[in-house]
Amino acid sequence: MMIRIEGLRFHYGEGDFQLRIPELEVENGTTTAFIGPSGSGKTTLLNLIAGIIRPETGRVQTRGEVVSAMTDEQRRRFRVTTVGLVFQEFELLEYLTVLDNILLPYRIHAALDLDASVRERAAGLAERVGISDKLGRYPRRLSQGERQRVAVCRAVLTDPPLLLTDEPTGNLDPLNRERVLDILFDYVKESGTTLVSVTHDHEILPRFGRVVDFRDFHVYEGGAS
Amino acid sequence: MITRSKFTGIALACAFTACGGEAPAPDRSAADETPIESAKSQDEEILVVYTTNYPLAYFAERIGGDRVRVEFPVPAGIDPAFWSPSPEEVAAYQGADVVLLNGAGYEGWVAKTSLAESKLVDTSAGFEDLYVVADDQVVHTHGPEGEHEHENVAFTTWLDPVLAIEQARAIRDALVGRLPGSEADLQAGFAALETDLVELDARLEAWAASVMDEPLLASHPVYQYLARRYDLNLRSVHFEPDEVPATGGWRDLAALMPGHAAAWMLWEAAPLDEVSARLASDFAVGSVVFAPCGNRPDSGDYLDAMRSNVEALEALPPAG
Amino acid sequence: MKDTLYLAWRYLAFHRVKTGILVGAITLIVFLPVGLRVIVNQSSRQLTARAEATPLAIGAKGSPTELTLNTLYFSSDVPARTTYAAATEVSATELAAAIPMYVRFRVRGQPIVGTSLEYFGFRSLEIAEGRQLAVLGEAVLGSRAAEQLGVSIGDHVISSPESVFDIAGVYPLRMPVVGVLRFSDSADDDAVFVDVKTAWVIEGLGHGHQDLSRPEAASGVLSREGNVVVGNASVMQYNEITPDNIDSFHFHGDLSDFPLTAVIAVPPDQRSSALLQGRYQSDELKQIVSPSEVMDELLDTILTVEKFVIAGAVTVGLATLATAFLVFALSLRLRRRERETLFKIGGSRAAVATVMTSEIVAVLAVGVLLALVLTFLTQRYGDVLIRALIR
């Protein structure tokens, strides 16, 4: 079981909103979409799963580790090796080249060693997503779609078992949206990575094996698996 | 006079010529050779003295003895009053410890060269008020020195032995100022020279008394100081010993003669035979040489030359 | 650590302009008071040294500072003139050696110093090339003057006209360079030395044949000289003393009346110095100054001004520093999202902090380093600057 959540409660936003999830499980190797209107706590849940924040009560277990019980430092280390993150706003560092952005996780962790094999992998990923000719450019010179592809490369560079994406196609036009989704799903299929995506775009739901609706916390089965 | 030996130290070190030359040996007793003073380093040094004419060089040698090395670089045969040094010769003067000037406008070149003021000694400055003002303003070209004008002031001051003694005295004072430890020696040298000059003066005075107001001619206006000292009735033309005077020159003489019936003309050097012949035949004027001795004589020293001059005058037959 | 520094470096490199401005500001904040102190120290020492080496200066009554600066540093502010008689007077007292100075004219930017041979011994100046002055009209150059004017032995320098409209018709004098002095690390290096009599010729007090002016055929230097166009439009006329005409050169009038800007008096001891100074107490036309006293006063003034300037600089510096820190703070604020991203993808607090604060540390470090480099350079070349300022 990749993710298991029990009895979760978390206040977020300015006071009134409380995320309550009595129980939620995500299986290894699946693709799950968290759908719901903005403000329904989807991003918060991703952060909880990744160990970025801790719940007030309840238990979050990711890949067998009780993340909610770890210290900040433990969660960070856990995150480094276990989770890949793709953000809606891409969150690239504008002062780094595309290549340096992709390599960023290896630079920000003392535990990870940036060597030739990592560079090769990065180059390979870039090629796969079609941006290998832009490795020396700065993000401001890339299109939205290209930027998101860079973010995806960065997220998967460490080969994490769990890939969390927050509105991965939220800022993209339809063409790029399909492209990025293709990349994500191809990768996930090939590597057996568990994919959890937060989205409010209903049109992409059919791609996912499972959909979790935050409105009334319904869980849908169906669609492509 | 307050003398300050430290002025020597203030003077230029730039081109200080080291001591090492030997001074010419005048007639001095053996006693003068032994150092009388204590061995202060200044007293052991030999002063390098440059002069602008020969009489001053002679005086300096007589007075300074072996405490000085006297240099007089003007080539023989050139009148030092109209000589200009080359830059190398100027450098030699710059290297001197003392440069003795005649003054009275004698060495025109000094005003156009760079010499350290502190080394210059104007030997006639002490009797400035006694300079003779010359009234000839004739300009003419000839000779190796080129064009020259006769300045307002006559400058052959040493031809008056009394003034020569003053110049020698100025030299003595300048040397004593720079070699205070040798004052006695320097004074002795001066005294001996003074004696000789006084003797010259006496002989000339005697001769002048014998000619009284007799008119005399000078080939060239260089005897003003001599004339004044002995009250000579001397008029000048502008002849040169090595040249035949131009027609104008003879005319000037002809114009002069009626009012000034001289029997003798004083020459700076022996005139050309044809000139003295013509003087004798056309004007009944004999030639006698009285060399001013501005430069070295062909033989002998200054005193020898002056004595010869006096003898030549004394040998003149009395007028009549 | 290496990687976080790499990230910090990329940030600074990307924001070149901002980084540059901040570094520049820090550099200035540190360097201005420090550099000023260094310059003032150096200039005091230099000015004092040269002033102390010059015992006494006599000139016409007027500003002692002007007299001192013109005599020691050949400044272009020319004091009221005294006469050559002042020099002979000093010699006559036998209390001091007298060195005449006439510093009035220039060859382009370099001062012409009319003086006597004693000056060279007094300042321990040695000939490096060529020879010493010998004959009227010659020039001996300081090493820097020769460089600046691009001349050496055998070339000529021409005195610059004092004003565009030279009504008196005094032509510039063309002088052969006969010697170049060894470098002495003083104002003497910039000077064109001539005999004081040559300076009088430049003034027009001495002259030779009438038609000395002849157009100079191919000299480019002349056309660059040309503020002055005398006579026909493009022909430059000047005087020159040559072996051919020197015999006819003469001065009109009594040399004692000829002008000097100063007489340097070198007494052999304190007593003579005091006696000499006493003689000028009641002189109505002349003043005697002790350059070291004048310099001390000048330096006191400079030091007082310096204190104010430093106070001002420090105040401005503090304000600038505060502004710089404001910039840093704002920068940190702006990079909040970046911080969050780095944290989210697993950067440790330490690593993130390093990336963020490296900007500040690097700017401060480089700024201070540059300030130190500038201070070192100031120490090394300060005296050149000072001399340039005085001229």
PDB file of C-alpha atoms in Angstrom, chain B residues 54 104-105 112 126 128 176 178 227 240 250 276 290:
ATOM      1  CA  TYR B  54      95.283  84.556 -17.444  1.00  0.00           C
ATOM      2  CA  ALA B 104      83.592  94.890 -15.201  1.00  0.00           C
ATOM      3  CA  GLY B 105      81.866  93.058 -18.025  1.00  0.00           C
ATOM      4  CA  LYS B 112      74.782  83.230 -20.818  1.00  0.00           C
ATOM      5  CA  GLY B 126      85.275  95.700  -4.581  1.00  0.00           C
ATOM      6  CA  GLU B 128      83.046  98.992  -8.907  1.00  0.00           C
ATOM      7  CA  VAL B 176      90.808  81.849   2.729  1.00  0.00           C
ATOM      8  CA  ARG B 178      87.206  78.126   1.515  1.00  0.00           C
ATOM      9  CA  ALA B 227      96.359 105.531 -18.577  1.00  0.00           C
ATOM     10  CA  GLU B 240      94.835  95.070 -34.702  1.00  0.00           C
ATOM     11  CA  TRP B 250      94.496 105.367 -41.372  1.00  0.00           C
ATOM     12  CA  SER B 276     104.832  99.705 -38.287  1.00  0.00           C
ATOM     13  CA  PHE B 290     102.758  96.480 -24.193  1.00  0.00           C
TER      14      PHE B 290
END
